[in-house]
Amino acid sequence: MKRSSAVQLTVVAAMGLAARAQQPPPDPCSPATFNGQVCQAAIRQGGFCSQGAWVPMSYPQGYPDYYDAYGKYVQGGGAVNPLQAEHCRRPRVARGGFGATGAAYHSAGG
Amino acid sequence: MRRVASVPRPSWQARVEESGLIWHSDPAAYWNESAFYEFTAREVEVLESATNALAGMALKAAQHIIDYKLYEELAIPACAVPLIEASWESEPLSLYGRFDFAYTGDGPPKLLEYYADTPTSLLEAALVQWRWLEDVLPRRDQFNSIHERLIACWKGFARYLPDDRIDLCSIDDAEDGMTVTYLMETARLADLAASIFPINEIGWNGEEFIGPHERALGAVFKLYPWEWMVREDFGRYLSSAKTIWIEPAWKMLLSNKGILPVLWKLYPDHPNLLAASFEAPDASAKWVRKPLLGREGANVTLHFDGEKVATGGDYGKEGFICQELAPLKAFDCKHAVIGSWVIGDDENCSAGIGIRESESPIITNTSQFVPHVID
């Protein structure tokens, strides 16, 4: 039989490690790279521009929370290298590309 | 195996709703605790053994379909083949499935079909019938480790899921929504971050699938059939996106009723299989016609003794398979089908059962769920 749990673990583990190995881009709402204007825009727009590319980002808290965290970081002597404002094209997000068939049925389960 | 009359708990509706079963009576009576099924320990061993054996046989059947490229027989579109083969090669994560058996306690369980991609009735099998047991017959046991196995399975998945996170989605329906809500809870109990949303809120930003909050979707459990996904607008992006999908695309082979003739060809006369083919048998046989991509007993036709019993529905345009009629015994005028759950993909993946019964010999989405105990 071809399927082998040992192979599965190796392959998927490699995928997981690769995902973790990517460094996240600097975030305008993180204390060490805080930029108030860019942070507010990022919260509003669900992302920001970094090195010419749009970085989608979800912010569960409001701007004051990030500002407070930044203030505490600075008070504690933390160094800040603010993320510079950049302009880039925000990718247009299409939605609704899954679900059309299921809408016609009572359930997609069985 | 026997059916035993039982007095429903006072306020049983509230009790099952506490477990999330909100569709117990509407649009039709679904949860039925005015009876339960009782199995001997030996009967449970038979069901467990058959489930484990069939899980292994199904994987071999999938390999056979891929090796001989039997996609056309299963009405699998050409655009889905690379997805299936890539997912088979990479052997991704598989959470669950449900074999439906005809079983009466006499003779071996016979496989009716395999819901390998989007099985439901999970909540009632894993949780609701267990709480019924605790309330009504607390000293008895049940063939049911589904809940614990789901949590263990998620724990095993954790190291492969980006950011230790799983997003779950379904259509906006009470049963499907509660099923993914329950699965979300089991994922959280396994210390994963998890959220749910309707599947039509998935977005595509030109590079990757994203969730409702603009977050890239690293891993998604979807209670939505692959045969629908590959044919919809976003199906074209599935091969280029990095998202890990649970269940994986190769489950499309096993959830297709075409797996039944393939199994019969590979394992003729196996005690847990019914004869099945892509062609109709001769007129004297007792047989059942099922749509390749059908679910919940829709568009099924029974042929026996010159008579036909059929259900309606919207399935069947992709074609049908024919299967020998299972030997069914009525318990108190009810026909029972055993849903035998598979959690994970190891050799001992059999995790428990749920039972649905109906006066009709065809179990449909209106058939009732009845709890069980071990003698």
CSV table of N, CA, C and O in Angstrom, one decimal, chain B residues 225-267:
chain,number,residue,atom,x,y,z
B,225,PRO,N,-18.4,19.6,-0.1
B,225,PRO,CA,-17.9,18.5,-0.9
B,225,PRO,C,-16.9,19.0,-2.0
B,225,PRO,O,-17.1,20.1,-2.6
B,226,TRP,N,-15.8,18.3,-2.1
B,226,TRP,CA,-14.8,18.6,-3.1
B,226,TRP,C,-15.4,18.7,-4.5
B,226,TRP,O,-15.0,19.5,-5.3
B,227,GLU,N,-16.4,17.8,-4.8
B,227,GLU,CA,-16.9,17.8,-6.2
B,227,GLU,C,-17.7,19.2,-6.5
B,227,GLU,O,-17.8,19.5,-7.6
B,228,TRP,N,-18.1,19.8,-5.4
B,228,TRP,CA,-18.7,21.2,-5.6
B,228,TRP,C,-17.6,22.2,-5.7
B,228,TRP,O,-17.6,23.1,-6.6
B,229,MET,N,-16.6,22.1,-4.8
B,229,MET,CA,-15.5,23.1,-4.8
B,229,MET,C,-14.8,23.2,-6.2
B,229,MET,O,-14.5,24.3,-6.7
B,230,VAL,N,-14.5,22.1,-6.7
B,230,VAL,CA,-13.7,22.1,-8.0
B,230,VAL,C,-14.4,22.7,-9.1
B,230,VAL,O,-13.9,23.2,-10.1
B,231,ARG,N,-15.8,22.7,-9.1
B,231,ARG,CA,-16.6,23.2,-10.2
B,231,ARG,C,-17.0,24.6,-10.0
B,231,ARG,O,-17.5,25.2,-10.9
B,232,GLU,N,-16.7,25.2,-8.8
B,232,GLU,CA,-17.1,26.6,-8.5
B,232,GLU,C,-16.0,27.6,-8.9
B,232,GLU,O,-14.9,27.2,-9.3
B,233,ASP,N,-16.4,28.9,-8.9
B,233,ASP,CA,-15.5,29.9,-9.4
B,233,ASP,C,-14.1,29.8,-8.8
B,233,ASP,O,-13.1,30.0,-9.6
B,234,PHE,N,-13.9,29.6,-7.5
B,234,PHE,CA,-12.6,29.6,-6.9
B,234,PHE,C,-11.9,28.2,-7.1
B,234,PHE,O,-10.7,28.1,-6.7
B,235,GLY,N,-12.6,27.3,-7.7
B,235,GLY,CA,-11.9,26.0,-8.0
B,235,GLY,C,-10.7,26.1,-8.8
B,235,GLY,O,-9.7,25.4,-8.6
B,236,ARG,N,-10.6,27.1,-9.7
B,236,ARG,CA,-9.4,27.3,-10.5
B,236,ARG,C,-8.2,27.7,-9.7
B,236,ARG,O,-7.1,27.6,-10.2
B,237,TYR,N,-8.4,28.2,-8.5
B,237,TYR,CA,-7.2,28.6,-7.7
B,237,TYR,C,-6.7,27.5,-6.7
B,237,TYR,O,-5.7,27.7,-6.0
B,238,LEU,N,-7.4,26.4,-6.6
B,238,LEU,CA,-7.1,25.4,-5.6
B,238,LEU,C,-5.7,24.9,-5.8
B,238,LEU,O,-5.0,24.6,-4.8
B,239,SER,N,-5.3,24.7,-7.0
B,239,SER,CA,-4.0,24.0,-7.3
B,239,SER,C,-2.8,25.0,-7.0
B,239,SER,O,-1.7,24.5,-6.7
B,240,SER,N,-3.1,26.3,-7.1
B,240,SER,CA,-1.9,27.2,-6.8
B,240,SER,C,-1.9,27.7,-5.4
B,240,SER,O,-0.9,28.2,-4.9
B,241,ALA,N,-3.0,27.7,-4.7
B,241,ALA,CA,-3.0,28.2,-3.3
B,241,ALA,C,-2.3,27.3,-2.3
B,241,ALA,O,-2.2,26.0,-2.6
B,242,LYS,N,-1.7,27.8,-1.3
B,242,LYS,CA,-1.0,27.0,-0.3
B,242,LYS,C,-1.9,26.5,0.8
B,242,LYS,O,-1.4,25.7,1.6
B,243,THR,N,-3.1,26.8,0.8
B,243,THR,CA,-4.0,26.4,1.9
B,243,THR,C,-4.0,24.9,2.0
B,243,THR,O,-4.1,24.2,1.0
B,244,ILE,N,-3.9,24.4,3.3
B,244,ILE,CA,-4.1,23.0,3.6
B,244,ILE,C,-5.6,22.8,3.8
B,244,ILE,O,-6.2,23.4,4.6
B,245,TRP,N,-6.2,21.8,3.0
B,245,TRP,CA,-7.6,21.6,3.2
B,245,TRP,C,-7.9,20.3,3.9
B,245,TRP,O,-7.2,19.3,3.6
B,246,ILE,N,-8.7,20.3,4.8
B,246,ILE,CA,-9.2,19.1,5.5
B,246,ILE,C,-10.7,19.0,5.3
B,246,ILE,O,-11.4,20.0,5.6
B,247,GLU,N,-11.2,17.9,4.7
B,247,GLU,CA,-10.5,16.8,4.2
B,247,GLU,C,-9.7,17.1,2.9
B,247,GLU,O,-10.1,18.0,2.2
B,248,PRO,N,-8.7,16.3,2.6
B,248,PRO,CA,-7.9,16.5,1.4
B,248,PRO,C,-8.7,16.1,0.2
B,248,PRO,O,-9.7,15.4,0.2
B,249,ALA,N,-8.1,16.6,-1.0
B,249,ALA,CA,-8.8,16.4,-2.2
B,249,ALA,C,-9.0,14.9,-2.6
B,249,ALA,O,-10.0,14.6,-3.3
B,250,TRP,N,-8.1,14.1,-2.2
B,250,TRP,CA,-8.2,12.7,-2.6
B,250,TRP,C,-9.4,12.0,-2.0
B,250,TRP,O,-9.9,10.9,-2.5
B,251,LYS,N,-10.0,12.6,-1.0
B,251,LYS,CA,-11.2,12.0,-0.4
B,251,LYS,C,-12.4,12.0,-1.3
B,251,LYS,O,-13.4,11.4,-1.2
B,252,MET,N,-12.2,12.9,-2.4
B,252,MET,CA,-13.2,12.9,-3.5
B,252,MET,C,-13.4,11.5,-4.1
B,252,MET,O,-14.5,11.2,-4.6
B,253,LEU,N,-12.4,10.7,-4.1
B,253,LEU,CA,-12.5,9.3,-4.6
B,253,LEU,C,-13.3,8.4,-3.7
B,253,LEU,O,-14.1,7.6,-4.2
B,254,LEU,N,-13.1,8.6,-2.4
B,254,LEU,CA,-13.8,7.7,-1.5
B,254,LEU,C,-15.2,8.1,-1.2
B,254,LEU,O,-16.1,7.2,-0.9
B,255,SER,N,-15.5,9.3,-1.3
B,255,SER,CA,-16.9,9.8,-1.0
B,255,SER,C,-17.8,9.5,-2.2
B,255,SER,O,-19.0,9.6,-2.1
B,256,ASN,N,-17.2,9.3,-3.3
B,256,ASN,CA,-18.0,9.0,-4.6
B,256,ASN,C,-18.5,7.6,-4.5
B,256,ASN,O,-17.8,6.6,-4.1
B,257,LYS,N,-19.8,7.4,-4.9
B,257,LYS,CA,-20.3,6.0,-4.8
B,257,LYS,C,-19.6,5.0,-5.8
B,257,LYS,O,-19.8,3.8,-5.6
B,258,GLY,N,-18.9,5.6,-6.7
B,258,GLY,CA,-18.1,4.8,-7.6
B,258,GLY,C,-17.1,3.9,-6.9
B,258,GLY,O,-16.5,3.0,-7.4
B,259,ILE,N,-16.8,4.3,-5.6
B,259,ILE,CA,-15.8,3.5,-4.9
B,259,ILE,C,-16.4,2.1,-4.6
B,259,ILE,O,-15.6,1.1,-4.4
B,260,LEU,N,-17.7,2.0,-4.6
B,260,LEU,CA,-18.3,0.7,-4.2
B,260,LEU,C,-18.0,-0.4,-5.3
B,260,LEU,O,-17.6,-1.5,-5.0
B,261,PRO,N,-18.2,-0.1,-6.6
B,261,PRO,CA,-17.8,-1.1,-7.6
B,261,PRO,C,-16.3,-1.4,-7.6
B,261,PRO,O,-15.9,-2.5,-7.9
B,262,VAL,N,-15.6,-0.3,-7.3
B,262,VAL,CA,-14.1,-0.5,-7.3
B,262,VAL,C,-13.7,-1.5,-6.2
B,262,VAL,O,-12.9,-2.4,-6.4
B,263,LEU,N,-14.3,-1.3,-5.0
B,263,LEU,CA,-14.0,-2.1,-3.9
B,263,LEU,C,-14.4,-3.6,-4.2
B,263,LEU,O,-13.7,-4.5,-3.9
B,264,TRP,N,-15.6,-3.7,-4.8
B,264,TRP,CA,-16.1,-5.1,-5.2
B,264,TRP,C,-15.2,-5.8,-6.2
B,264,TRP,O,-15.0,-7.0,-6.1
B,265,LYS,N,-14.6,-5.0,-7.1
B,265,LYS,CA,-13.7,-5.6,-8.1
B,265,LYS,C,-12.4,-6.0,-7.4
B,265,LYS,O,-11.9,-7.1,-7.7
B,266,LEU,N,-12.0,-5.2,-6.5
B,266,LEU,CA,-10.7,-5.5,-5.8
B,266,LEU,C,-10.9,-6.6,-4.7
B,266,LEU,O,-9.9,-7.4,-4.5
B,267,TYR,N,-12.0,-6.7,-4.1
B,267,TYR,CA,-12.3,-7.6,-3.0
B,267,TYR,C,-13.6,-8.4,-3.3
B,267,TYR,O,-14.6,-8.2,-2.5
